[in-house]
Short mmCIF file of C-alpha atoms in Angstrom, two decimals:
data_model
loop_
_atom_site.label_atom_id
_atom_site.label_comp_id
_atom_site.label_asym_id
_atom_site.label_seq_id
_atom_site.Cartn_x
_atom_site.Cartn_y
_atom_site.Cartn_z
CA MET A 79 150.80 118.55 81.68
CA ILE A 80 154.25 118.07 80.23
CA ALA A 81 155.36 118.46 76.67
CA GLY A 82 158.01 116.27 75.15
CA VAL A 83 159.83 117.12 71.96
CA GLY A 84 157.58 120.12 71.54
CA ILE A 85 154.43 117.97 71.64
CA LEU A 86 151.97 118.42 74.48
CA VAL A 87 151.82 115.38 76.72
CA GLY A 88 148.80 115.07 78.97
CA LEU A 89 147.62 112.40 81.36
CA GLY A 90 145.31 110.58 78.99
CA PRO A 91 145.73 107.10 77.53
CA PRO A 92 149.36 106.10 76.91
CA SER A 93 149.17 106.65 73.16
CA GLU A 94 147.99 110.25 73.46
CA GLY A 95 150.24 113.29 73.34
CA LEU A 96 153.39 111.44 72.34
CA GLY A 97 153.48 112.16 68.66
CA LEU A 98 151.91 108.73 68.09
CA ALA A 99 148.53 108.84 66.40
CA ASP A 100 147.76 105.27 67.39
CA PRO A 101 148.98 102.94 70.12
CA LEU A 102 152.39 101.52 69.37
CA GLN A 103 152.32 98.36 67.32
CA ALA A 104 154.82 95.54 67.24
CA SER A 105 157.97 95.96 65.18
CA THR A 106 157.68 95.54 61.42
CA ASN A 107 160.17 95.54 58.59
CA ARG A 108 158.87 98.98 57.64
CA ALA A 109 159.58 100.30 61.15
CA THR A 110 163.08 98.90 60.99
CA ASP A 111 163.60 100.55 57.61
CA VAL A 112 162.48 103.92 59.01
CA ALA A 113 164.91 103.60 61.91
CA THR A 114 167.69 102.78 59.46
CA GLN A 115 166.93 105.65 57.11
CA GLN A 116 166.49 108.37 59.74
CA ALA A 117 169.44 109.98 61.52
CA PRO A 118 169.90 108.25 64.92
CA PHE A 119 169.28 111.40 66.95
CA ASP A 120 166.24 112.43 64.92
CA TYR A 121 164.68 108.98 65.27
CA TYR A 122 165.46 109.00 69.00
CA ARG A 123 163.87 112.41 69.49
CA ALA A 124 160.72 111.56 67.56
CA ASN A 125 160.18 107.98 68.73
CA ILE A 126 162.20 107.15 71.85
CA GLU A 127 162.33 110.28 74.00
CA PRO A 128 158.52 110.73 74.12
CA LEU A 129 158.29 107.33 75.84
CA PHE A 130 159.99 108.81 78.91
CA LEU A 131 156.88 110.94 79.46
CA ARG A 132 154.33 108.17 79.03
CA PRO A 133 152.29 107.41 82.19
CA ARG A 134 153.34 104.08 83.69
CA GLY A 135 151.49 103.63 86.95
CA TYR A 136 153.40 103.10 90.16
CA PRO A 137 155.53 99.95 90.62
CA GLY A 138 153.28 96.98 91.31
CA SER A 139 150.15 98.91 90.39
CA THR A 140 148.24 99.93 87.28
CA ARG A 141 147.10 103.14 88.97
CA GLY A 142 148.88 106.47 89.14
CA GLN A 143 150.63 108.50 86.48
CA ALA A 144 154.33 108.01 87.19
CA ALA A 145 156.40 108.36 84.02
CA CYS A 146 160.11 107.56 83.60
CA ILE A 147 161.01 111.19 84.23
CA SER A 148 159.35 111.04 87.66
CA CYS A 149 162.46 109.25 88.90
CA HIS A 150 165.00 109.75 86.16
CA ALA A 151 164.82 113.54 86.01
CA TRP A 152 164.07 114.52 89.60
CA GLN A 153 165.03 111.66 91.91
CA THR A 154 168.17 110.00 90.61
CA SER A 155 171.69 110.93 89.60
CA VAL A 156 172.72 107.50 88.35
CA ARG A 157 173.35 106.33 84.81
CA PHE A 158 169.95 107.10 83.30
CA SER A 159 169.60 110.72 84.42
CA LEU A 160 167.46 112.93 82.17
CA GLU A 161 167.29 116.68 81.83
CA GLU A 162 164.42 118.41 83.59
CA PRO A 163 162.05 119.66 80.88
CA THR A 164 162.13 123.41 80.31
CA GLU A 165 158.97 125.22 81.42
CA THR A 166 156.77 126.58 78.65
CA PRO A 167 153.34 128.26 78.66
CA ASN A 168 151.84 124.84 77.87
CA GLY A 169 153.71 122.92 80.56
CA GLY A 170 157.21 121.83 79.70
CA ALA A 171 159.35 120.60 76.83
CA TRP A 172 162.85 119.39 76.15
CA THR A 173 164.71 121.80 73.94
CA GLU A 174 166.88 120.33 71.20
CA GLU A 175 169.96 121.03 73.32
CA GLN A 176 168.42 119.18 76.27
CA SER A 177 167.39 116.31 74.02
CA ARG A 178 170.97 116.00 72.81
CA ARG A 179 172.18 115.76 76.41
CA ASN A 180 169.54 113.10 77.07
CA TYR A 181 170.69 111.32 73.92
CA GLU A 182 174.26 111.23 75.21
CA VAL A 183 173.03 109.62 78.43
CA VAL A 184 170.79 107.07 76.73
CA THR A 185 173.37 105.97 74.18
CA GLN A 186 175.72 105.03 77.01
CA LEU A 187 173.19 102.33 77.90
CA VAL A 188 173.00 100.63 74.50
CA ASN A 189 175.15 98.07 72.73
CA ALA A 190 174.74 98.21 68.96
CA SER A 191 176.91 95.10 68.56
CA ASP A 192 174.48 93.08 70.69
CA PRO A 193 171.27 95.14 70.89
CA GLU A 194 169.33 92.69 73.05
CA SER A 195 171.99 92.98 75.79
CA SER A 196 171.51 96.76 76.13
CA ARG A 197 170.73 97.86 79.69
CA PHE A 198 168.34 100.40 78.20
CA LEU A 199 166.20 97.45 77.06
CA LEU A 200 166.78 95.12 80.00
CA LYS A 201 165.92 97.39 82.94
CA PRO A 202 162.23 97.97 82.05
CA LEU A 203 161.82 94.34 80.89
CA ALA A 204 160.29 91.78 83.26
CA GLN A 205 162.88 89.50 84.83
CA SER A 206 160.78 86.51 83.78
CA ALA A 207 161.46 87.61 80.19
CA GLY A 208 165.20 88.05 80.73
CA GLY A 209 165.20 91.59 82.10
CA LEU A 210 167.08 93.10 85.01
CA SER A 211 165.84 94.17 88.42
CA HIS A 212 164.54 97.74 88.30
CA THR A 213 163.56 99.88 91.29
CA GLY A 214 160.91 101.58 89.16
CA GLY A 215 159.27 98.28 88.25
CA ASN A 216 159.09 96.33 85.01
CA HIS A 217 157.05 97.92 82.24
CA TRP A 218 157.30 95.27 79.51
CA ALA A 219 156.04 91.75 80.14
CA SER A 220 157.92 90.37 77.15
CA THR A 221 160.23 91.31 74.31
CA GLU A 222 157.15 91.45 72.08
CA ASP A 223 156.03 94.68 73.74
CA PRO A 224 155.71 97.38 71.04
CA GLU A 225 157.84 99.86 73.03
CA TYR A 226 160.61 97.28 73.38
CA GLN A 227 160.48 96.63 69.64
CA VAL A 228 160.62 100.33 68.72
CA ILE A 229 163.72 100.82 70.87
CA LEU A 230 165.29 97.60 69.58
CA ASP A 231 164.82 98.78 65.98
CA TRP A 232 166.60 102.02 66.85
CA ILE A 233 169.54 100.28 68.55
CA ARG A 234 169.91 97.88 65.61
CA ALA A 235 170.15 100.87 63.27
CA LEU A 236 172.97 102.52 65.26
CA PRO A 237 176.50 102.12 63.88
CA ALA A 238 178.19 99.44 65.98
CA ALA A 239 181.58 101.15 65.71
CA ASP A 240 180.22 104.17 67.58
CA PHE A 241 177.76 102.59 70.00
CA THR A 242 179.46 99.52 71.42
CA PRO A 243 180.63 99.87 75.05
CA ASP A 244 184.21 99.11 75.93
CA ASP A 245 184.78 95.80 77.63
CA ALA A 246 184.92 96.25 81.39
CA GLU A 247 188.57 96.17 82.39
CA VAL A 248 188.10 96.81 86.10
CA THR A 249 187.49 93.89 88.45
CA VAL A 250 185.93 94.72 91.81
CA ASP A 251 187.62 92.44 94.34
CA PHE A 252 185.55 89.89 96.30
CA GLU A 253 188.20 89.38 98.98
CA PHE A 254 188.07 93.04 100.03
CA TYR A 255 184.27 92.88 100.10
CA ASN A 256 184.32 89.79 102.30
CA ALA A 257 187.10 90.95 104.66
CA CYS A 258 186.42 94.68 104.87
CA VAL A 259 183.15 95.83 103.33
CA LEU A 260 180.84 93.25 104.90
CA PRO A 261 182.05 93.47 108.52
CA ASN A 262 182.93 97.17 108.64
CA VAL A 263 180.60 98.96 106.24
CA LEU A 264 177.49 96.86 105.84
CA SER A 265 177.23 95.44 109.36
CA VAL A 266 178.03 98.57 111.39
CA GLY A 267 175.93 101.73 111.44
CA ASN A 268 177.48 105.20 111.59
CA TYR A 269 176.42 107.76 114.22
CA GLY A 270 174.13 105.26 115.94
CA GLN A 271 172.22 104.59 112.72
CA LEU A 272 170.92 101.26 111.51
CA ALA A 273 173.42 99.08 109.68
CA CYS A 274 172.86 98.18 106.03
CA THR A 275 172.14 94.58 107.08
CA SER A 276 168.98 95.79 108.82
CA CYS A 277 167.29 96.20 105.44
CA HIS A 278 169.59 94.52 102.93
CA SER A 279 170.32 91.10 104.41
CA GLY A 280 168.19 89.17 101.93
CA GLY A 281 165.93 89.31 98.93
CA GLN A 282 166.61 91.12 95.67
CA ALA A 283 168.49 93.84 97.54
CA GLY A 284 170.40 91.41 99.77
CA PHE A 285 173.90 92.76 99.28
CA ALA A 286 174.58 92.74 103.05
CA PRO A 287 173.82 89.14 104.13
CA ARG A 288 173.94 87.83 107.67
CA GLY A 289 174.91 84.40 108.92
CA ALA A 290 172.03 81.99 109.40
CA GLY A 291 170.68 82.06 112.94
CA GLY A 292 173.16 84.72 113.96
CA GLY A 293 176.09 82.43 113.21
CA ALA A 294 179.16 82.98 111.06
CA LEU A 295 178.61 84.00 107.48
CA THR A 296 179.56 81.28 105.02
CA GLU A 297 181.60 82.09 101.92
CA ALA A 298 178.69 80.93 99.77
CA ARG A 299 176.38 83.49 101.40
CA ALA A 300 179.04 86.17 101.10
CA ARG A 301 179.44 85.45 97.39
CA GLN A 302 175.69 85.62 96.95
CA GLY A 303 175.67 89.06 98.57
CA PHE A 304 178.62 90.14 96.43
CA ALA A 305 176.79 89.03 93.28
CA THR A 306 173.75 91.06 94.33
CA LEU A 307 175.94 94.10 94.94
CA GLN A 308 177.15 94.02 91.33
CA ARG A 309 173.79 95.48 90.28
CA LEU A 310 174.63 98.59 92.29
CA ILE A 311 178.20 99.02 91.09
CA VAL A 312 179.63 100.37 87.84
CA PRO A 313 183.16 98.88 87.80
CA GLY A 314 185.67 101.68 87.39
CA ASP A 315 183.15 104.48 88.03
CA PRO A 316 182.18 105.02 91.68
CA GLU A 317 180.34 108.25 90.87
CA LEU A 318 177.78 106.29 88.85
CA SER A 319 177.54 103.42 91.35
CA ARG A 320 174.26 103.38 93.28
CA PHE A 321 176.04 101.60 96.13
CA LEU A 322 177.89 104.85 96.84
CA LEU A 323 175.15 107.29 95.83
CA LYS A 324 172.14 105.95 97.74
CA PRO A 325 173.65 106.32 101.27
CA LEU A 326 175.33 109.64 100.36
CA HIS A 327 173.54 112.83 101.46
CA PRO A 328 171.95 114.68 98.51
CA ASP A 329 173.79 117.86 99.48
CA GLY A 330 177.01 115.90 98.99
CA GLY A 331 176.01 114.64 95.56
CA GLY A 332 174.04 111.57 96.63
CA SER A 333 170.84 110.13 95.23
CA TYR A 334 167.66 111.93 96.26
CA ALA A 335 165.75 108.71 96.86
CA HIS A 336 166.86 106.30 99.60
CA ASN A 337 164.51 104.75 102.13
CA GLY A 338 167.38 104.11 104.54
CA VAL A 339 169.82 106.34 106.37
CA ARG A 340 172.55 108.57 104.94
CA ARG A 341 175.86 107.05 105.92
CA TRP A 342 178.07 109.74 104.40
CA GLN A 343 177.60 113.50 104.29
CA THR A 344 180.15 114.17 101.56
CA ARG A 345 182.35 112.29 99.11
CA SER A 346 185.39 113.36 101.10
CA ASP A 347 184.42 110.91 103.85
CA PRO A 348 187.41 108.50 104.23
CA GLU A 349 185.13 105.47 104.03
CA TRP A 350 183.48 106.74 100.85
CA GLN A 351 186.89 107.40 99.33
CA THR A 352 188.10 103.90 100.23
CA LEU A 353 185.05 102.27 98.67
CA ALA A 354 185.47 104.46 95.59
CA ALA A 355 189.04 103.24 95.24
CA TRP A 356 187.79 99.66 95.58
CA ILE A 357 185.25 100.17 92.79
CA ARG A 358 187.97 101.69 90.61
CA GLY A 359 189.98 98.50 91.10
CA GLU A 360 192.68 100.22 93.14
CA VAL A 361 192.03 98.33 96.39
CA SER A 362 192.01 94.56 96.83
CA GLY A 363 192.86 91.85 99.34
CA ALA A 364 192.09 91.50 103.03
CA ASP A 365 194.02 94.54 104.30
CA CYS A 366 191.42 97.02 105.54
CA SER A 367 193.82 99.74 106.70
CA PRO A 368 193.98 102.66 107.09
CA VAL A 369 190.22 103.20 107.38
CA TYR A 370 189.36 100.13 109.47
#
């Protein structure tokens, strides 16, 4: 069992052990008022953070007990990376200091000026309801889900001046992707390994497309792959970009979970450094030197 916010969390029904006497209900004016009246961190700690411990079931299944922390504390180092709960005689709990660090992570994923656009709301939301693709699966079928509404109330209550992300100023260049990344990175394996195109040539993770029937890749297909890749890139911040963390060895700072090969052992790899510069907006055009 795991405790969140000092409250024991077991593996019973979702509403148990989360500081919630009853299953979450849809948002009400009263709930919005409470979120407005309570300090943002206090409301987060009492109402939002316990949701990270709630059993979810495995992606595509209603069975199993995988909670958000199963991936976001132990298996990922990307944007939504939570503290590992501190062990206690009753299991584990986030201390106030750990909760504050979690709070700093979570608030980077919200937009108080446009709450419904917050990635923190869109990633667990079904794509059919306007959500984003999520490796861990979609947990809310619609925006009417009580959990969605509780989080939305909290984001709406945050001061917009403090919790509105800066407009992205970095543009990741398509021409460099088409001329250098596709033919040299995604289509060629390192050390005799499989190339990225072996797994990522199509579908929701199709950021490394191939030409139809083994022919030349059209610009339209390349742009489709580039658009897919945007989900794995944080413009201006390569160290938070899954595109660079998934194939990087964990000992070198990479993501723990990747079903494919590890293309780079460390971040000092010249190819990794070149791609990092590209994501920072420092590299553009069709010149692939000096790496390729």
